[in-house]
PDB file of C-alpha atoms in Angstrom:
ATOM      1  CA  ARG A 478      26.246  42.346 -22.189  1.00  0.00           C
ATOM      2  CA  CYS A 479      27.300  46.033 -22.903  1.00  0.00           C
ATOM      3  CA  GLU A 480      26.813  48.416 -19.883  1.00  0.00           C
ATOM      4  CA  ARG A 481      27.518  51.759 -21.234  1.00  0.00           C
ATOM      5  CA  LEU A 482      28.488  51.722 -24.992  1.00  0.00           C
ATOM      6  CA  LEU A 483      27.970  49.489 -28.176  1.00  0.00           C
ATOM      7  CA  VAL A 484      29.327  50.465 -31.368  1.00  0.00           C
ATOM      8  CA  ALA A 485      28.889  48.523 -34.571  1.00  0.00           C
ATOM      9  CA  SER A 486      29.776  49.396 -38.311  1.00  0.00           C
ATOM     10  CA  SER A 487      28.532  47.529 -41.310  1.00  0.00           C
ATOM     11  CA  ARG A 488      27.869  47.948 -45.075  1.00  0.00           C
ATOM     12  CA  THR A 489      24.125  48.241 -44.537  1.00  0.00           C
ATOM     13  CA  VAL A 490      21.494  46.621 -42.336  1.00  0.00           C
ATOM     14  CA  ASP A 491      20.058  43.286 -43.680  1.00  0.00           C
ATOM     15  CA  ARG A 492      16.991  41.243 -42.679  1.00  0.00           C
ATOM     16  CA  SER A 493      19.117  38.088 -42.100  1.00  0.00           C
ATOM     17  CA  ILE A 494      20.762  39.813 -38.862  1.00  0.00           C
ATOM     18  CA  VAL A 495      18.375  42.756 -37.928  1.00  0.00           C
ATOM     19  CA  ASP A 496      15.249  40.599 -37.456  1.00  0.00           C
ATOM     20  CA  ALA A 497      12.522  40.865 -34.802  1.00  0.00           C
ATOM     21  CA  SER A 498      14.746  39.054 -32.274  1.00  0.00           C
ATOM     22  CA  PHE A 499      17.727  41.493 -32.821  1.00  0.00           C
ATOM     23  CA  LEU A 500      15.364  44.468 -32.619  1.00  0.00           C
ATOM     24  CA  LYS A 501      13.950  43.226 -29.322  1.00  0.00           C
ATOM     25  CA  ARG A 502      17.435  42.744 -27.727  1.00  0.00           C
ATOM     26  CA  LEU A 503      18.352  46.195 -29.050  1.00  0.00           C
ATOM     27  CA  GLU A 504      15.577  47.692 -27.531  1.00  0.00           C
ATOM     28  CA  GLU A 505      16.178  46.066 -24.194  1.00  0.00           C
ATOM     29  CA  VAL A 506      19.767  47.467 -24.308  1.00  0.00           C
ATOM     30  CA  LEU A 507      18.515  51.024 -25.173  1.00  0.00           C
ATOM     31  CA  ASN A 508      16.170  50.598 -22.218  1.00  0.00           C
ATOM     32  CA  ARG A 509      19.049  49.968 -19.984  1.00  0.00           C
ATOM     33  CA  GLY A 510      20.513  53.403 -20.978  1.00  0.00           C
ATOM     34  CA  VAL A 511      23.318  51.972 -23.247  1.00  0.00           C
ATOM     35  CA  ARG A 512      24.592  54.267 -25.849  1.00  0.00           C
ATOM     36  CA  VAL A 513      24.337  52.486 -29.176  1.00  0.00           C
ATOM     37  CA  ILE A 514      25.984  53.737 -32.434  1.00  0.00           C
ATOM     38  CA  PHE A 515      25.575  52.070 -35.722  1.00  0.00           C
ATOM     39  CA  THR A 516      27.706  53.348 -38.679  1.00  0.00           C
ATOM     40  CA  LEU A 517      26.580  52.094 -42.114  1.00  0.00           C
ATOM     41  CA  ARG A 518      28.675  52.651 -45.240  1.00  0.00           C
ATOM     42  CA  ASP A 519      25.515  52.659 -47.556  1.00  0.00           C
ATOM     43  CA  PRO A 520      22.246  54.648 -46.594  1.00  0.00           C
ATOM     44  CA  PRO A 521      19.664  52.153 -45.544  1.00  0.00           C
ATOM     45  CA  LYS A 522      16.801  51.361 -47.874  1.00  0.00           C
ATOM     46  CA  PRO A 523      13.342  52.587 -46.884  1.00  0.00           C
ATOM     47  CA  GLU A 524      12.187  49.102 -46.190  1.00  0.00           C
ATOM     48  CA  PRO A 525      12.346  46.785 -43.000  1.00  0.00           C
ATOM     49  CA  PRO A 526      14.665  46.333 -41.014  1.00  0.00           C
ATOM     50  CA  ALA A 527      15.791  49.899 -41.657  1.00  0.00           C
ATOM     51  CA  ILE A 528      12.390  51.460 -40.927  1.00  0.00           C
ATOM     52  CA  GLU A 529      12.235  49.527 -37.542  1.00  0.00           C
ATOM     53  CA  LEU A 530      15.774  50.973 -36.735  1.00  0.00           C
ATOM     54  CA  GLU A 531      14.541  54.369 -37.620  1.00  0.00           C
ATOM     55  CA  ARG A 532      11.530  54.053 -35.509  1.00  0.00           C
ATOM     56  CA  LEU A 533      13.822  53.146 -32.570  1.00  0.00           C
ATOM     57  CA  ASN A 534      16.170  56.085 -33.451  1.00  0.00           C
ATOM     58  CA  LYS A 535      13.371  58.320 -33.016  1.00  0.00           C
ATOM     59  CA  ARG A 536      12.194  56.988 -29.642  1.00  0.00           C
ATOM     60  CA  TYR A 537      15.652  56.642 -27.965  1.00  0.00           C
ATOM     61  CA  PRO A 538      18.175  59.437 -27.872  1.00  0.00           C
ATOM     62  CA  ASN A 539      20.952  56.980 -26.884  1.00  0.00           C
ATOM     63  CA  LEU A 540      20.725  55.308 -30.229  1.00  0.00           C
ATOM     64  CA  GLN A 541      22.748  57.114 -33.180  1.00  0.00           C
ATOM     65  CA  ILE A 542      22.754  55.857 -36.717  1.00  0.00           C
ATOM     66  CA  THR A 543      25.156  57.310 -39.159  1.00  0.00           C
ATOM     67  CA  THR A 544      25.969  56.694 -42.810  1.00  0.00           C
ATOM     68  CA  GLY A 545      29.098  57.383 -45.032  1.00  0.00           C
ATOM     69  CA  GLY A 546      31.937  55.519 -43.472  1.00  0.00           C
ATOM     70  CA  ARG A 547      34.439  54.404 -46.035  1.00  0.00           C
ATOM     71  CA  GLY A 548      36.997  52.256 -44.348  1.00  0.00           C
ATOM     72  CA  GLN A 549      37.880  48.857 -45.301  1.00  0.00           C
ATOM     73  CA  PHE A 550      37.408  47.289 -42.032  1.00  0.00           C
ATOM     74  CA  HIS A 551      34.204  47.109 -39.799  1.00  0.00           C
ATOM     75  CA  HIS A 552      34.198  47.168 -35.984  1.00  0.00           C
ATOM     76  CA  LEU A 553      32.110  45.902 -33.066  1.00  0.00           C
ATOM     77  CA  ILE A 554      32.825  47.548 -29.654  1.00  0.00           C
ATOM     78  CA  CYS A 555      31.574  46.712 -26.292  1.00  0.00           C
ATOM     79  CA  ASP A 556      32.323  49.127 -23.393  1.00  0.00           C
ATOM     80  CA  GLU A 557      36.063  48.977 -22.812  1.00  0.00           C
ATOM     81  CA  LYS A 558      35.897  45.210 -22.728  1.00  0.00           C
ATOM     82  CA  VAL A 559      36.362  44.182 -26.248  1.00  0.00           C
ATOM     83  CA  ALA A 560      36.617  45.502 -29.696  1.00  0.00           C
ATOM     84  CA  LEU A 561      36.430  43.361 -32.778  1.00  0.00           C
ATOM     85  CA  ILE A 562      37.873  44.777 -36.091  1.00  0.00           C
ATOM     86  CA  THR A 563      37.334  42.693 -39.198  1.00  0.00           C
ATOM     87  CA  ASN A 564      37.220  42.843 -42.921  1.00  0.00           C
ATOM     88  CA  ARG A 565      33.486  41.576 -43.104  1.00  0.00           C
ATOM     89  CA  PRO A 566      30.479  43.633 -42.156  1.00  0.00           C
ATOM     90  CA  ILE A 567      28.966  43.134 -38.736  1.00  0.00           C
ATOM     91  CA  LEU A 568      25.345  43.317 -39.686  1.00  0.00           C
ATOM     92  CA  GLY A 569      25.846  41.472 -43.062  1.00  0.00           C
ATOM     93  CA  ASN A 570      23.941  38.911 -44.733  1.00  0.00           C
ATOM     94  CA  LEU A 571      24.606  35.372 -43.571  1.00  0.00           C
ATOM     95  CA  GLY A 572      22.087  34.014 -46.103  1.00  0.00           C
ATOM     96  CA  THR A 573      24.251  35.045 -49.139  1.00  0.00           C
ATOM     97  CA  VAL A 574      27.420  33.036 -48.021  1.00  0.00           C
ATOM     98  CA  ARG A 575      27.801  30.124 -50.490  1.00  0.00           C
ATOM     99  CA  SER A 576      31.463  29.578 -50.044  1.00  0.00           C
ATOM    100  CA  PHE A 577      34.215  29.949 -47.393  1.00  0.00           C
ATOM    101  CA  ASN A 578      35.081  33.601 -46.953  1.00  0.00           C
ATOM    102  CA  HIS A 579      38.423  34.325 -45.320  1.00  0.00           C
ATOM    103  CA  ILE A 580      37.925  36.789 -42.465  1.00  0.00           C
ATOM    104  CA  ILE A 581      40.828  38.995 -41.281  1.00  0.00           C
ATOM    105  CA  GLY A 582      40.574  40.803 -38.107  1.00  0.00           C
ATOM    106  CA  TYR A 583      41.751  41.611 -34.681  1.00  0.00           C
ATOM    107  CA  ILE A 584      40.314  41.336 -31.104  1.00  0.00           C
ATOM    108  CA  LEU A 585      41.263  43.880 -28.655  1.00  0.00           C
ATOM    109  CA  GLN A 586      40.706  43.044 -24.980  1.00  0.00           C
ATOM    110  CA  ARG A 587      42.741  45.283 -23.034  1.00  0.00           C
ATOM    111  CA  SER A 588      40.809  48.244 -21.716  1.00  0.00           C
ATOM    112  CA  ASP A 589      43.380  50.900 -22.716  1.00  0.00           C
ATOM    113  CA  LEU A 590      43.560  49.461 -26.403  1.00  0.00           C
ATOM    114  CA  VAL A 591      39.727  49.364 -26.555  1.00  0.00           C
ATOM    115  CA  ARG A 592      39.383  52.770 -25.201  1.00  0.00           C
ATOM    116  CA  ASP A 593      41.970  54.159 -27.666  1.00  0.00           C
ATOM    117  CA  PHE A 594      40.250  52.430 -30.627  1.00  0.00           C
ATOM    118  CA  THR A 595      36.771  53.758 -29.540  1.00  0.00           C
ATOM    119  CA  LYS A 596      38.231  57.406 -29.379  1.00  0.00           C
ATOM    120  CA  ARG A 597      39.411  56.853 -33.062  1.00  0.00           C
ATOM    121  CA  VAL A 598      36.277  55.402 -34.228  1.00  0.00           C
ATOM    122  CA  GLU A 599      34.056  58.139 -32.354  1.00  0.00           C
ATOM    123  CA  GLY A 600      36.334  60.765 -33.904  1.00  0.00           C
ATOM    124  CA  SER A 601      35.488  59.370 -37.323  1.00  0.00           C
ATOM    125  CA  ILE A 602      31.840  59.148 -36.650  1.00  0.00           C
ATOM    126  CA  GLY A 603      31.587  62.820 -36.024  1.00  0.00           C
ATOM    127  CA  HIS A 604      32.564  63.406 -39.612  1.00  0.00           C
ATOM    128  CA  GLN A 605      29.764  61.294 -40.932  1.00  0.00           C
ATOM    129  CA  LYS A 606      26.030  62.042 -41.828  1.00  0.00           C
ATOM    130  CA  LYS A 607      23.567  61.406 -38.836  1.00  0.00           C
ATOM    131  CA  ASN A 608      20.301  59.987 -39.538  1.00  0.00           C
TER     132      ASN A 608
END
């Protein structure tokens, strides 16, 4: 539902989340002109789904994939509507969850707070390796 900007951070990309359906929806968002930024802590392995993301990265200038973030929290930002900040990776593997995991986080829904958080995130992205 993002109209201008979608930003997500994660440890890495995983097949349980970044599947064919995810890639289709991502391409639809990119075709609408939404700027999409994925920040990964670990460099993606040269296998699907990272290969598919790299293919899209080459086709769409509005997709940016960076690596090297080292914060303890992950985030998901949609325009100035909402920002989710959590201790669990956004694109993490749901299939490995075998027990209850306590998730700590915040939801920002005031546009001024989301805007300020986005500026902070974008400032840190500028210091990371672009793929």
